[in-house]
Amino acid sequence: MKKAISILTVLFLSVGAGVAWAVDYPTKPITIFVGYSAGGATDTAARIVTNQVNKHLEQPMVVNNKPGGGSAVAADFVAKAKPDGYTLFNATITTVIQTVANPNNPFKISDFAPIVGLYNMPLVIVVKGDAKFNTIEDLIDFAKKNPNKLTVGTPGVNSVHHFGLELLKKEAGIEVNHIPFQGDAPGVVGVMGGHVDAAFLGLVAVAEHIKGGTMKGLAMTTSKRVPQFPNLPTMAEKGFPKTGNIFSWGGVFAPSGTPAAVLEKLSIAYQKAAASQEVVSQLEKVGFSATYMGAKDFDHFVKEEHKRLMEIAQSAQMIKK
Amino acid sequence: MEILDSVLHGFQIVLQPANLFYCFLGCLVGTLVGVLPGLGAPAAIALLLPGTFHMSPVSATIMLAGIYYGSMYGGSTTSILVNIPGETASVVTCLDGYKMARQGRAGPALGISAFGSFIAGTIGVFILVFLSPPLANLAIKFGPPEYFSLMILGLTILTFLTKGSMVKGLIMACLGLILGSIGTDAISGMYRFTFNQLILYDGIGLVPVTMGLFGVSEVLLQIEEGVKREIFQTSFKGLLPTFKDWMDCKWAMLRGTLIGFFLGILPGGGAVVASFASYGLEKKLSKHPEKFGTGVIEAVAGPESANNAGSTGAFIPLLTLGLPSNVATAILLGAFMIYGLQPGPLLIKNHPDVFWGVISSMYLGNVMLLILNLPLIGIWVKFLKIPYAILFPFILLFSLIGVYSLNNSVAEIVIMAGCGILGYLMKKFDYEGAPLILAMVLGPMMENALRQSLMISRGSFLIFFTRPISLILFGTAIILLLLPLLGKFRRKITMAAG
């Protein structure tokens, strides 16, 4: 009964004061939750963008770290928060993966209203500097001739890299021996120490090793080459369009049900922030490429991403019962 | 001689007044956060990071590095004074350090930690200067099979860790293994014992468990047992270690330094094991192993040297390979990137100023830390004179803040409280906490390494014996386990013959 009354009250208030309220927004500080500890890559990116957004809002926006469950704790908190625009979530592809891979996941992708897409990071298929594989074709040929023999590392099970590997297996028609490590660093050691034959790793973790020759980059999982490595081919140009279109990304989610006028105001602030040269160059420094996507495009993108990852997870039997 | 030139160049950079100041500031902040239980280098570095954006990259990295290794100096303080480990690496320091404090020898315990840390840090910097590239190459040879063998070796140390009943030690180790298995399985992605609670997806945090088992439980026990304050107040004669203390500790410090440095360079995070390993080794080599756990000074000196050398060793994979080996160095890595420096094989070539500047600053930083910490000993010891009615609430308050500051999670405070009660019961019934902590650290690492190895070898256990490093580690573990048996066997034979 109490609950019903409060729901009714909220309904009345939001209907009655909807327009005026939205114009008033924001009247108090906004909190954006990051699902990882302060100082990590996602946190740094969130802070870079938030600093700029603050220049375009009347009230301060504060970054709040709520680590746990691979960012699921923060995601769940925001999904269930009051949809008034004062509680936002710094989402990444991990958020979508969680809704796909864990059937008991406490939040759904429909619990969120995507506001803005901000950055992404391509993955690279790497081998050791003195490996016998020089091109991605070499690697695939070997895997075809020796099913299940090639060991391929990723930074973890159910990581975006793992999805990338599953895509490659399907697209190239190969079977490999997947070795999930715990994070980028053990993955890098895995390749450099020759413990695995190849690995799917984030660009930032391997960039210096490719430049220094201790690793060879075979291909990047994007459709366009990146300026930093003009000689590194993409999977798309090698004829694997699906593997050539999977990458880490980050953006901002509000709880679904947030009034349209509030979302609009946030969108504009984010659009201005994302356009600033400072944000673009700072994101680049920590390894992300700034890729602005407006609310409508980002919403569409997230839904497509969910559909696509779900298909991969189902066909590769990655869903945990 | 090229190296000497580079080091001299490094000193030129550090001795600029601004850099000298930032080095000191980093060491000071590091000491402070090290002393506060729970609050550690990661939080401090992350907090100060935004303020460094307008500094020169060299100054900023010198300061942040100072916070990191400086926090290792302070970590032992609360372990010794009030039995609360400032970080997981200081759990072992509680065992004998706190006993020393209760015997009125808090001063020497703190003193030997500071000197041990200084010696370890200084030797570590020398190794860093001369042996970085070959050690980095050694570090990447450690794949899953090597880690597994190393963990097996680590687990054999467990058998030296307990001082009372072996059965009780094993019960605690099993409990640690069970606690360690909670969370998302890293190989299959399955959720184990999570009861669909988000907060358990990452497993149970080591810090809340440690602080509960050791710190909170100690407070509870002291409240119950009432005032035994005279032992603290009687003899504060020597604040510094005596000549005999030094003689007892010199080899322990040296061995601790080598173990710590070596495990510190492993990017998979072998550093936590280092202090346990040092303790185990000292007990094994000691002429009076039965006294370990009652307040033996070398049992403080060894592990404290080990965890400091470990923090220096961690700079090798960080600077030369761009690989962080713990949370604090991961944040340092992020900081480097924000300054536009990419740690990795090219750092020495592209940014010699930063590379040699940071390394030289570590040498000076260690001297500063020693000078900073020695006068503090007197102050810390005075803290013990504060009446318990005032001291206890503060200890609990700081533990609470420390644990909450890790993940901003109320659940972890609950875990700490629960472990506090568990720890109290354990103390009442003579169960020790150290085997539980070690098993909780080693269990998940060992399981993952085993499964990864077998996946790589496609099911063949031979992988542990065909790789040289793995074979050596495994062999050492087996020899260590068999030695006591052999001794018994020989005694039996001589008895039968006699």
XYZ file of N, CA and C in Angstrom, chain A residues 33-153:
363
model
N 28.277 7.396 -12.016
C 28.927 6.263 -11.367
C 29.851 5.533 -12.336
N 31.047 5.199 -11.833
C 32.006 4.413 -12.590
C 32.120 3.067 -11.888
N 32.054 1.987 -12.656
C 32.046 0.651 -12.044
C 33.409 0.108 -11.686
N 34.436 0.951 -11.804
C 35.793 0.483 -11.496
C 36.460 1.449 -10.526
N 37.570 1.012 -9.918
C 38.284 1.841 -8.954
C 38.836 3.102 -9.602
N 39.039 4.112 -8.753
C 39.655 5.339 -9.227
C 41.041 5.020 -9.746
N 41.423 5.675 -10.835
C 42.765 5.498 -11.369
C 42.855 4.533 -12.531
N 41.834 3.711 -12.744
C 41.852 2.783 -13.872
C 41.528 3.508 -15.171
N 41.591 2.767 -16.283
C 41.402 3.378 -17.595
C 39.991 3.946 -17.751
N 38.981 3.162 -17.354
C 37.603 3.616 -17.502
C 37.352 4.839 -16.643
N 37.889 4.816 -15.434
C 37.727 5.953 -14.525
C 38.386 7.193 -15.107
N 39.589 7.034 -15.630
C 40.301 8.178 -16.200
C 39.504 8.775 -17.347
N 38.995 7.910 -18.233
C 38.209 8.403 -19.359
C 36.983 9.154 -18.852
N 36.307 8.599 -17.856
C 35.108 9.241 -17.323
C 35.448 10.626 -16.768
N 36.582 10.720 -16.090
C 36.961 12.002 -15.498
C 37.346 13.031 -16.555
N 38.029 12.575 -17.596
C 38.397 13.496 -18.681
C 37.140 14.128 -19.264
N 36.136 13.291 -19.562
C 34.916 13.798 -20.195
C 34.115 14.650 -19.201
N 34.003 14.156 -17.955
C 33.191 14.875 -16.973
C 33.728 16.295 -16.719
N 35.059 16.428 -16.713
C 35.651 17.755 -16.538
C 35.117 18.745 -17.563
N 34.977 18.293 -18.802
C 34.484 19.180 -19.862
C 32.986 19.398 -19.736
N 32.255 18.318 -19.444
C 30.794 18.438 -19.337
C 30.444 19.488 -18.289
N 31.257 19.546 -17.253
C 31.008 20.494 -16.178
C 30.990 21.939 -16.654
N 31.657 22.198 -17.755
C 31.671 23.572 -18.274
C 30.351 23.932 -18.947
N 29.515 22.930 -19.190
C 28.285 23.193 -19.934
C 27.031 22.909 -19.116
N 27.177 22.721 -17.798
C 25.999 22.482 -16.955
C 26.000 23.483 -15.803
N 24.840 23.813 -15.304
C 24.757 24.813 -14.244
C 25.173 24.233 -12.895
N 25.099 22.907 -12.791
C 25.443 22.253 -11.529
C 26.624 21.315 -11.763
N 27.443 21.101 -10.735
C 28.595 20.221 -10.927
C 28.181 18.769 -11.167
N 28.958 18.086 -12.006
C 28.775 16.648 -12.178
C 29.972 15.962 -11.509
N 29.688 14.999 -10.639
C 30.740 14.370 -9.847
C 30.904 12.906 -10.237
N 32.148 12.457 -10.350
C 32.409 11.047 -10.616
C 32.439 10.293 -9.289
N 31.690 9.188 -9.223
C 31.658 8.385 -8.003
C 32.039 6.945 -8.365
N 33.089 6.422 -7.738
C 33.518 5.058 -8.051
C 32.771 4.060 -7.185
N 32.188 3.081 -7.863
C 31.479 2.025 -7.147
C 31.903 0.697 -7.760
N 33.118 0.244 -7.417
C 33.617 -0.971 -8.068
C 32.905 -2.220 -7.555
N 33.034 -3.296 -8.297
C 32.482 -4.578 -7.864
C 31.774 -5.291 -9.000
N 31.905 -6.611 -9.017
C 31.230 -7.428 -10.015
C 31.582 -7.043 -11.437
N 32.793 -6.569 -11.679
C 33.172 -6.149 -13.024
C 32.250 -5.056 -13.516
N 32.006 -4.058 -12.686
C 31.182 -2.877 -12.940
C 29.674 -3.151 -12.810
N 29.288 -4.408 -12.550
C 27.857 -4.721 -12.450
C 27.201 -4.091 -11.221
N 27.971 -3.895 -10.157
C 27.400 -3.303 -8.945
C 26.916 -1.882 -9.240
N 27.773 -1.113 -9.901
C 27.401 0.260 -10.234
C 26.257 0.280 -11.239
N 26.317 -0.602 -12.250
C 25.277 -0.645 -13.270
C 23.920 -0.943 -12.632
N 23.917 -1.917 -11.742
C 22.672 -2.302 -11.086
C 22.132 -1.147 -10.239
N 23.048 -0.465 -9.559
C 22.649 0.663 -8.714
C 21.958 1.739 -9.556
N 22.545 2.077 -10.690
C 21.971 3.137 -11.527
C 20.683 2.653 -12.195
N 20.671 1.379 -12.607
C 19.465 0.850 -13.249
C 18.254 1.002 -12.326
N 18.488 0.871 -11.021
C 17.374 0.923 -10.081
C 17.228 2.294 -9.435
N 18.069 3.252 -9.837
C 17.999 4.590 -9.242
C 16.805 5.358 -9.784
N 16.438 6.422 -9.083
C 15.329 7.269 -9.506
C 15.689 7.903 -10.854
N 14.824 7.754 -11.862
C 15.179 8.280 -13.188
C 14.949 9.788 -13.278
N 15.755 10.553 -12.574
C 15.547 11.995 -12.572
C 16.724 12.738 -13.194
N 17.698 11.959 -13.712
C 18.829 12.616 -14.362
C 19.955 12.982 -13.418
N 19.813 12.665 -12.134
C 20.885 13.006 -11.207
C 21.806 11.818 -10.928
N 21.431 10.648 -11.454
C 22.251 9.458 -11.296
C 22.513 8.867 -12.676
N 23.778 8.901 -13.096
C 24.138 8.396 -14.417
C 25.161 7.289 -14.275
N 25.354 6.560 -15.368
C 26.303 5.442 -15.324
C 27.259 5.524 -16.501
N 28.537 5.373 -16.193
C 29.547 5.341 -17.238
C 29.613 3.907 -17.770
N 28.844 3.631 -18.811
C 28.711 2.258 -19.296
C 29.838 1.900 -20.251
N 30.126 0.599 -20.327
C 31.068 0.098 -21.322
C 30.436 -1.126 -21.969
N 31.132 -1.710 -22.918
C 30.595 -2.902 -23.569
C 30.389 -4.022 -22.550
N 31.161 -3.968 -21.457
C 31.017 -4.980 -20.403
C 29.592 -5.019 -19.862
N 28.963 -3.855 -19.758
C 27.596 -3.794 -19.251
C 26.668 -4.612 -20.144
N 26.837 -4.463 -21.461
C 25.997 -5.215 -22.394
C 26.331 -6.707 -22.291
N 27.620 -7.014 -22.213
C 28.020 -8.422 -22.133
C 27.401 -9.096 -20.905
N 27.364 -8.356 -19.781
C 26.794 -8.953 -18.569
C 25.329 -9.318 -18.769
N 24.593 -8.460 -19.463
C 23.177 -8.777 -19.668
C 23.020 -9.959 -20.620
N 24.060 -10.222 -21.406
C 24.001 -11.315 -22.370
C 24.456 -12.635 -21.746
N 25.586 -12.591 -21.043
C 26.224 -13.841 -20.619
C 25.665 -14.399 -19.319
N 25.050 -13.547 -18.525
C 24.547 -14.013 -17.229
C 23.030 -13.997 -17.211
N 22.410 -15.171 -17.311
C 20.941 -15.193 -17.369
C 20.295 -14.672 -16.082
N 21.042 -14.673 -14.980
C 20.481 -14.168 -13.722
C 20.878 -12.728 -13.457
N 21.398 -12.065 -14.485
C 21.854 -10.705 -14.279
C 20.709 -9.845 -13.733
N 20.969 -9.054 -12.687
C 19.880 -8.306 -12.050
C 19.377 -7.111 -12.862
N 20.102 -6.686 -13.866
C 19.583 -5.580 -14.684
C 19.544 -5.990 -16.152
N 18.662 -5.330 -16.901
C 18.546 -5.605 -18.337
C 18.994 -4.367 -19.092
N 19.276 -4.546 -20.352
C 19.733 -3.407 -21.133
C 18.591 -2.395 -21.289
N 17.342 -2.893 -21.208
C 16.208 -1.978 -21.332
C 15.995 -1.136 -20.078
N 16.771 -1.408 -19.032
C 16.684 -0.579 -17.826
C 17.383 0.762 -18.009
N 18.087 0.902 -19.138
C 18.878 2.107 -19.336
C 18.412 2.927 -20.528
N 18.647 4.226 -20.426
C 18.445 5.118 -21.566
C 19.812 5.644 -21.981
N 20.376 5.123 -23.088
C 21.689 5.596 -23.520
C 21.650 7.083 -23.878
N 22.639 7.830 -23.409
C 22.674 9.273 -23.666
C 23.699 9.609 -24.728
N 24.897 9.072 -24.562
C 25.950 9.448 -25.490
C 27.005 8.347 -25.574
N 27.496 8.103 -26.779
C 28.633 7.215 -26.980
C 29.881 8.065 -27.063
N 30.951 7.672 -26.346
C 32.084 8.593 -26.223
C 33.379 8.117 -26.879
N 33.730 6.857 -26.685
C 35.048 6.439 -27.180
C 35.043 4.953 -27.469
N 36.041 4.504 -28.215
C 36.234 3.067 -28.338
C 37.705 2.721 -28.422
N 37.993 1.436 -28.303
C 39.372 0.968 -28.395
C 39.417 -0.318 -29.188
N 40.173 -0.331 -30.305
C 40.241 -1.551 -31.101
C 41.046 -2.639 -30.400
N 40.809 -3.868 -30.791
C 41.593 -4.996 -30.300
C 42.607 -5.359 -31.381
N 43.704 -5.961 -30.966
C 44.721 -6.367 -31.925
C 45.009 -7.849 -31.723
N 45.171 -8.552 -32.843
C 45.610 -9.946 -32.755
C 47.130 -9.906 -32.851
N 47.803 -10.344 -31.775
C 49.258 -10.226 -31.735
C 49.916 -11.590 -31.578
N 51.174 -11.667 -32.031
C 52.013 -12.835 -31.771
C 53.355 -12.316 -31.283
N 54.200 -13.214 -30.807
C 55.517 -12.838 -30.314
C 56.362 -12.251 -31.450
N 57.312 -11.397 -31.085
C 58.138 -10.713 -32.091
C 58.844 -11.663 -33.046
N 59.288 -12.823 -32.554
C 60.024 -13.740 -33.439
C 59.172 -14.955 -33.821
N 57.866 -14.802 -33.788
C 56.990 -15.933 -34.119
C 57.074 -16.237 -35.606
N 56.668 -17.468 -35.961
C 56.733 -17.859 -37.376
C 55.582 -17.261 -38.176
N 54.599 -16.716 -37.479
C 53.466 -16.118 -38.200
C 53.758 -14.650 -38.511
N 53.633 -14.293 -39.794
C 53.861 -12.890 -40.155
C 52.585 -12.173 -40.544
N 51.593 -12.928 -40.962
C 50.331 -12.304 -41.350
C 49.199 -13.077 -40.687
N 48.030 -12.464 -40.714
C 46.872 -13.137 -40.138
C 46.544 -14.395 -40.951
N 46.875 -14.366 -42.249
C 46.630 -15.555 -43.079
C 47.477 -16.735 -42.587
N 48.761 -16.450 -42.251
C 49.624 -17.517 -41.713
C 48.962 -18.192 -40.524
N 48.457 -17.325 -39.637
C 47.879 -17.822 -38.389
C 46.662 -18.689 -38.672
N 45.796 -18.185 -39.564
C 44.565 -18.918 -39.867
C 44.884 -20.224 -40.604
N 45.860 -20.170 -41.502
C 46.273 -21.390 -42.208
C 46.717 -22.463 -41.231
N 47.564 -22.036 -40.289
C 48.071 -22.988 -39.302
C 46.919 -23.596 -38.506
N 45.997 -22.725 -38.097
C 44.870 -23.202 -37.291
C 44.002 -24.163 -38.093
N 43.888 -23.905 -39.390
C 43.056 -24.781 -40.230
C 43.688 -26.158 -40.359
N 45.029 -26.157 -40.517
C 45.718 -27.432 -40.705
C 45.830 -28.193 -39.385
N 45.854 -27.469 -38.281
C 46.010 -28.112 -36.966
C 44.867 -27.715 -36.037
N 43.711 -28.315 -36.240
C 42.558 -27.893 -35.429
C 42.843 -28.024 -33.940
N 42.436 -27.032 -33.189
C 42.552 -27.048 -31.720
C 43.977 -27.003 -31.200
N 44.945 -26.776 -32.079
C 46.341 -26.789 -31.636
C 46.815 -25.393 -31.264
N 46.352 -24.404 -32.031
C 46.801 -23.032 -31.801
C 46.237 -22.537 -30.464
N 47.136 -22.060 -29.587
C 46.639 -21.494 -28.316
C 46.503 -19.981 -28.462
N 45.329 -19.495 -28.125
C 45.065 -18.061 -28.249
C 44.622 -17.516 -26.899
N 45.342 -16.521 -26.407
C 45.011 -15.923 -25.117
C 44.071 -14.747 -25.253
